[in-house]
Short mmCIF file of C-alpha atoms in Angstrom, two decimals:
data_model
loop_
_atom_site.label_atom_id
_atom_site.label_comp_id
_atom_site.label_asym_id
_atom_site.label_seq_id
_atom_site.Cartn_x
_atom_site.Cartn_y
_atom_site.Cartn_z
CA MET A 337 -0.02 0.04 0.26
CA VAL A 338 1.56 3.30 -1.10
CA SER A 339 1.97 6.10 1.86
CA ALA A 340 -0.85 8.20 0.39
CA PHE A 341 -3.37 5.93 1.75
CA SER A 342 -1.32 4.92 5.10
CA ARG A 343 -3.76 6.69 7.32
CA PRO A 344 -5.03 4.30 10.03
CA ARG A 345 -8.76 4.27 10.14
CA SER A 346 -10.37 5.70 12.90
CA PRO A 347 -13.91 4.60 14.15
CA ALA A 348 -16.76 5.15 11.83
CA ALA A 349 -17.34 8.59 10.99
CA PRO A 350 -20.18 10.66 12.33
CA PRO A 351 -23.82 10.54 10.45
CA ALA A 352 -24.32 13.00 7.96
CA ALA A 353 -26.38 16.00 8.92
CA ALA A 354 -29.61 15.96 7.23
CA PRO A 355 -28.76 17.02 3.54
CA ASP A 356 -30.93 19.79 1.71
CA ALA A 357 -33.71 18.34 -0.51
CA SER A 358 -32.99 20.58 -3.15
CA ASP A 359 -29.74 19.10 -3.89
CA ALA A 360 -31.33 15.61 -4.34
CA ALA A 361 -28.85 13.94 -1.64
CA VAL A 362 -29.11 10.19 -2.00
CA ALA A 363 -29.05 8.12 1.04
CA ARG A 364 -26.21 6.26 2.18
CA VAL A 365 -26.60 2.24 1.07
CA PRO A 366 -25.12 0.21 3.68
CA ARG A 367 -22.33 -2.09 2.54
CA ARG A 368 -20.59 -3.41 5.78
CA THR A 369 -21.44 -4.42 9.06
CA GLY A 370 -19.25 -5.17 12.18
CA PRO A 371 -15.57 -3.66 12.78
CA ALA A 372 -14.15 -1.40 10.17
CA ASP A 373 -11.89 -2.80 7.64
CA PRO A 374 -8.39 -1.34 8.43
CA ARG A 375 -7.65 -1.24 4.75
CA THR A 376 -10.56 0.97 4.00
CA ARG A 377 -10.20 4.22 2.22
CA THR A 378 -12.18 7.16 1.43
CA ALA A 379 -12.76 8.95 -1.63
CA LEU A 380 -15.02 11.84 -3.27
CA VAL A 381 -15.76 11.38 -6.78
CA THR A 382 -17.28 14.35 -8.91
CA GLY A 383 -18.78 14.34 -12.39
CA ALA A 384 -20.14 10.50 -11.41
CA SER A 385 -23.40 10.71 -12.74
CA SER A 386 -22.43 8.97 -15.83
CA GLY A 387 -19.02 8.34 -17.94
CA ILE A 388 -15.80 8.14 -16.45
CA GLY A 389 -16.93 9.41 -12.97
CA ALA A 390 -19.41 6.29 -12.99
CA ALA A 391 -17.19 4.05 -14.45
CA LEU A 392 -14.53 4.97 -11.50
CA ALA A 393 -17.38 4.69 -8.94
CA ARG A 394 -18.36 1.54 -9.79
CA ARG A 395 -14.64 0.14 -9.92
CA LEU A 396 -13.86 1.18 -6.72
CA GLY A 397 -17.32 0.25 -5.26
CA ALA A 398 -16.82 -3.29 -6.45
CA GLU A 399 -13.41 -3.68 -4.57
CA GLY A 400 -15.22 -3.45 -1.27
CA THR A 401 -12.37 -1.39 0.51
CA TRP A 402 -13.46 2.01 -0.31
CA ASP A 403 -16.11 4.38 1.25
CA LEU A 404 -17.56 6.41 -1.40
CA VAL A 405 -19.19 10.05 -1.66
CA LEU A 406 -20.39 10.67 -5.51
CA SER A 407 -21.49 14.08 -6.85
CA GLY A 408 -23.10 14.67 -10.18
CA ARG A 409 -25.78 17.01 -11.67
CA ASP A 410 -28.22 14.30 -12.75
CA PRO A 411 -30.09 13.02 -9.54
CA ARG A 412 -31.71 9.79 -11.21
CA ARG A 413 -28.42 8.68 -12.93
CA LEU A 414 -26.47 9.59 -9.63
CA ARG A 415 -28.62 7.53 -7.61
CA ALA A 416 -28.46 4.35 -9.88
CA VAL A 417 -24.83 4.63 -9.67
CA ALA A 418 -24.51 5.21 -6.12
CA HIS A 419 -26.74 1.97 -5.69
CA ASP A 420 -24.32 0.07 -7.73
CA ALA A 421 -21.29 1.38 -5.95
CA SER A 422 -22.66 1.10 -2.37
CA ALA A 423 -22.21 4.94 -1.94
CA ALA A 424 -23.45 8.07 -0.48
CA ALA A 425 -24.32 10.85 -3.14
CA LEU A 426 -25.22 14.18 -3.38
CA ALA A 427 -26.63 15.63 -6.64
CA VAL A 428 -25.68 19.11 -6.60
CA ASP A 429 -24.82 21.62 -9.77
CA LEU A 430 -20.88 22.67 -8.24
CA THR A 431 -21.22 26.05 -10.34
CA ALA A 432 -24.18 27.13 -8.32
CA PRO A 433 -23.05 29.54 -5.23
CA GLY A 434 -21.97 27.39 -2.08
CA ALA A 435 -22.48 24.12 -3.81
CA ASP A 436 -18.93 23.29 -3.23
CA ARG A 437 -19.04 24.11 0.57
CA ARG A 438 -22.14 21.92 0.69
CA LEU A 439 -20.67 18.92 -1.09
CA ALA A 440 -17.45 19.16 1.34
CA ASP A 441 -19.16 19.15 4.31
CA PHE A 442 -21.64 16.47 3.09
CA THR A 443 -18.44 14.41 2.45
CA LEU A 444 -16.38 14.96 5.86
CA ALA A 445 -19.59 14.29 7.68
CA THR A 446 -20.11 11.18 5.89
CA LEU A 447 -16.64 9.83 5.17
CA GLY A 448 -14.51 11.91 7.80
CA PRO A 449 -11.08 12.64 6.68
CA VAL A 450 -10.71 12.02 2.81
CA ASP A 451 -7.86 9.97 1.46
CA LEU A 452 -8.57 10.84 -2.44
CA LEU A 453 -10.43 13.56 -4.28
CA VAL A 454 -11.12 12.49 -8.12
CA ALA A 455 -12.37 15.83 -9.86
CA GLY A 456 -14.14 14.61 -12.59
CA ALA A 457 -16.77 16.85 -13.48
CA GLY A 458 -16.65 18.76 -16.91
CA ILE A 459 -18.56 19.81 -19.87
CA GLY A 460 -17.54 20.65 -23.22
CA TRP A 461 -18.94 23.23 -25.93
CA ALA A 462 -18.26 22.72 -29.83
CA GLY A 463 -18.07 25.04 -32.56
CA GLU A 464 -16.18 28.28 -33.64
CA PHE A 465 -15.71 30.63 -30.82
CA ARG A 466 -17.00 33.59 -32.33
CA GLU A 467 -20.23 31.90 -32.40
CA MET A 468 -19.91 30.89 -28.85
CA PRO A 469 -22.52 32.59 -26.53
CA ALA A 470 -21.07 34.34 -23.78
CA ASP A 471 -23.08 32.53 -21.15
CA ALA A 472 -21.68 29.01 -22.20
CA ILE A 473 -18.12 30.63 -21.89
CA GLY A 474 -18.58 31.03 -18.34
CA GLU A 475 -20.18 27.99 -17.84
CA VAL A 476 -17.51 25.80 -19.11
CA ILE A 477 -14.64 27.60 -17.59
CA ASP A 478 -16.71 27.53 -14.17
CA THR A 479 -17.47 23.87 -14.56
CA ASP A 480 -14.15 22.47 -15.75
CA LEU A 481 -11.82 24.99 -13.68
CA VAL A 482 -13.43 27.03 -11.21
CA ALA A 483 -15.29 24.45 -9.43
CA THR A 484 -12.65 22.04 -9.28
CA VAL A 485 -10.00 24.57 -7.98
CA ARG A 486 -12.55 25.66 -5.22
CA LEU A 487 -13.54 22.24 -3.92
CA VAL A 488 -9.67 21.51 -4.03
CA ARG A 489 -9.25 24.12 -1.60
CA LEU A 490 -11.89 23.02 0.78
CA LEU A 491 -10.72 19.68 1.48
CA LEU A 492 -6.90 20.22 0.76
CA PRO A 493 -5.91 21.46 3.86
CA GLY A 494 -7.09 18.28 5.64
CA MET A 495 -5.11 16.07 3.77
CA VAL A 496 -2.01 18.36 4.33
CA ALA A 497 -2.81 18.48 8.16
CA ALA A 498 -3.20 14.58 8.06
CA GLY A 499 -0.03 13.98 6.33
CA THR A 500 -1.72 11.87 3.44
CA GLY A 501 -4.11 12.03 0.57
CA ARG A 502 -4.22 12.35 -2.96
CA VAL A 503 -5.94 14.50 -5.42
CA VAL A 504 -6.48 13.35 -8.99
CA LEU A 505 -7.59 15.93 -11.92
CA VAL A 506 -8.95 14.81 -15.04
CA GLY A 507 -7.66 16.58 -17.78
CA SER A 508 -7.97 16.39 -21.55
CA LEU A 509 -5.57 15.71 -24.70
CA ALA A 510 -7.31 19.36 -25.69
CA GLY A 511 -5.85 20.91 -22.59
CA CYS A 512 -2.21 19.90 -24.07
CA VAL A 513 -2.61 21.00 -27.36
CA GLY A 514 -5.64 22.73 -28.35
CA VAL A 515 -8.25 21.67 -30.57
CA ARG A 516 -10.10 23.43 -32.90
CA GLY A 517 -13.88 24.11 -32.39
CA GLU A 518 -13.27 23.80 -28.59
CA ALA A 519 -11.14 27.01 -27.79
CA VAL A 520 -12.48 27.43 -24.20
CA TYR A 521 -12.56 24.01 -23.40
CA SER A 522 -9.14 23.59 -24.29
CA ALA A 523 -8.14 26.67 -22.52
CA ALA A 524 -9.92 25.41 -19.02
CA LYS A 525 -8.34 21.95 -18.94
CA ALA A 526 -5.11 23.75 -19.92
CA ALA A 527 -5.41 25.72 -17.02
CA LEU A 528 -6.23 22.63 -15.04
CA GLY A 529 -3.11 20.98 -16.01
CA ALA A 530 -1.24 24.10 -14.92
CA PHE A 531 -3.00 24.07 -11.78
CA ALA A 532 -1.89 20.45 -11.19
CA ASP A 533 1.77 21.29 -11.98
CA ALA A 534 1.72 24.18 -9.67
CA LEU A 535 0.03 22.48 -6.65
CA ARG A 536 1.96 19.53 -6.98
CA GLN A 537 5.09 21.59 -6.32
CA GLU A 538 3.46 23.35 -3.25
CA VAL A 539 2.39 20.01 -1.59
CA ARG A 540 5.84 18.01 -1.96
CA GLY A 541 6.80 16.70 1.25
CA THR A 542 3.75 16.72 2.86
CA GLY A 543 2.36 13.37 2.09
CA VAL A 544 -0.17 14.65 -0.07
CA GLY A 545 0.15 13.93 -4.05
CA VAL A 546 -1.56 15.39 -7.45
CA SER A 547 -2.42 13.38 -10.14
CA HIS A 548 -3.23 14.44 -13.62
CA VAL A 549 -4.88 12.16 -15.79
CA ILE A 550 -5.24 13.23 -19.42
CA PRO A 551 -7.55 11.01 -21.52
CA GLY A 552 -8.30 11.60 -25.32
CA VAL A 553 -11.45 10.85 -26.78
CA VAL A 554 -13.93 8.97 -24.59
CA ASP A 555 -16.83 6.92 -25.31
CA THR A 556 -19.35 8.66 -23.15
CA PRO A 557 -22.14 10.87 -23.58
CA PHE A 558 -19.82 14.01 -23.33
CA PHE A 559 -19.93 14.61 -26.86
CA GLU A 560 -23.80 14.43 -27.32
CA ARG A 561 -24.35 16.77 -24.36
CA ARG A 562 -22.02 19.50 -25.94
CA GLY A 563 -23.86 19.79 -28.89
CA THR A 564 -21.86 17.92 -31.43
CA PRO A 565 -21.38 14.24 -31.80
CA TYR A 566 -17.72 12.75 -32.40
CA ARG A 567 -17.65 11.75 -36.19
CA ARG A 568 -13.88 11.32 -36.67
CA SER A 569 -12.55 7.62 -37.58
CA ARG A 570 -9.51 8.24 -35.65
CA PRO A 571 -8.42 8.31 -32.86
CA ARG A 572 -11.25 5.79 -31.75
CA PRO A 573 -13.03 6.48 -28.62
CA VAL A 574 -11.73 4.56 -25.46
CA PRO A 575 -14.17 3.10 -23.18
CA PRO A 576 -14.75 4.67 -19.97
CA GLU A 577 -13.64 1.87 -18.11
CA ARG A 578 -9.97 2.14 -19.22
CA VAL A 579 -9.83 5.71 -18.03
CA ALA A 580 -11.12 4.55 -14.77
CA ASP A 581 -8.55 1.83 -14.13
CA ALA A 582 -6.01 4.59 -15.23
CA ILE A 583 -7.29 6.93 -12.38
CA ARG A 584 -7.09 4.34 -9.98
CA ASP A 585 -3.75 3.38 -11.00
CA ALA A 586 -2.66 6.72 -11.04
CA ALA A 587 -3.78 7.34 -7.18
CA LEU A 588 -2.81 3.76 -5.83
CA ARG A 589 0.80 4.28 -7.39
CA GLY A 590 1.31 7.75 -6.88
CA ARG A 591 1.66 8.92 -10.77
CA ASP A 592 1.86 12.22 -11.35
CA GLU A 593 0.46 12.14 -15.26
CA VAL A 594 -0.94 9.69 -17.04
CA TYR A 595 -2.17 9.74 -20.52
CA VAL A 596 -5.16 7.66 -21.76
CA PRO A 597 -4.31 5.72 -24.15
CA GLY A 598 -0.32 6.22 -23.55
CA TRP A 599 0.37 7.22 -27.03
CA LEU A 600 -1.28 10.49 -26.32
CA ARG A 601 2.18 11.59 -24.46
CA LEU A 602 3.72 12.01 -28.33
CA PRO A 603 1.87 14.58 -29.65
CA CYS A 604 2.04 16.24 -26.34
CA ARG A 605 5.59 16.15 -26.10
CA ILE A 606 5.78 17.05 -29.91
CA HIS A 607 3.48 20.07 -29.45
CA GLY A 608 5.93 21.27 -26.51
CA ALA A 609 9.08 20.60 -27.88
CA ALA A 610 8.45 21.63 -31.42
CA PRO A 611 5.55 23.73 -31.62
CA GLY A 612 6.03 24.83 -35.25
CA LEU A 613 6.57 21.21 -36.28
CA TYR A 614 3.27 20.04 -34.38
CA ARG A 615 1.30 22.76 -36.03
CA ARG A 616 2.59 21.95 -39.53
CA LEU A 617 1.25 18.47 -38.78
CA ALA A 618 -1.95 19.45 -37.14
CA ALA A 619 -2.85 21.72 -40.05
CA ARG A 620 -2.30 18.71 -42.38
CA PHE A 621 -4.06 15.92 -40.33
CA GLY A 622 -6.16 17.89 -38.55
#
C-alpha cells in the first residue's frame, strides 16, 4: 500500500447531517457490518452521474475497500450509480453559489477525512469561438476549472494536516495541444493542467500527491451533451472503464501524470518541444 493511503482508520465517521432536499441527496447504501476494515479508504468522486466518473465509482465500489461519496448533476443517474457502488451521493451543480461548501461538508460528515479526491466533473462546447454564447463561456470555465479549484481548496488542508491523501484532476488532450472548435474547453483544461503542476510543487513533502490524468476521446455522453457528436474515425474512442482504471492506478501508485491511451504522450511532447512542427502536422492531418 502506498503512503498516500496509510492513515490508520478511525472509528466510524459521524452520520451526515440531514441533506438539503433541493440538492437531491441520495441516502447512503449500507455495505458493511461489524468492525471497520483497516484497509478501507475514503474517496469523493465528482462527475459521477455518467461516463468516467460513473465507471470509476463502480470500479472502486466493486473492490469493497472504499467508502465513497459521489457527486453529479443528474439525480436519477447518480442514484443508480450510487446504488451500484454502495455509495453516498449528493446531486448538486458545483457551479451554483455555495455548492462546493455543501459537497465538502456532506463528504466530511459522511466519510470523515478524505483519502482521495477525484475531480471528474466537466462539460464541453463545440463550435467556432466567435459564435459561442457568452453564458456558455462562463459555464465551461466555471464547471471545468473554477468549481474544481474551489473544491480542492476546501479539502486539501485536511489532507495536508493528516499528512496523507491524493488529488486526481481529470484533464484532456485538448488541454495539452488545443483543439479546433473547442477553444474555451481547451483553455479550461490547459489551466487545470497548470494548476496540477503548481499544486504538486506546493504539497511536495507533505504526504499529499497530485495526479493529472489526461484522456483523449472517451466513449461517453460528453459529445452529445456538448451539442456535436464525435464523427472522426481516428483516434477511436476508448471506453470510460479504461480511464477509470488509469485513475485508480494513478492514485494507488502515486503517478503524477497519466495519458489514456499512452500514445497521447507523443503529440503532447511534440507540441511542447517543437510547436512549429506540431502546427504543420495538425494543419495537414487535423
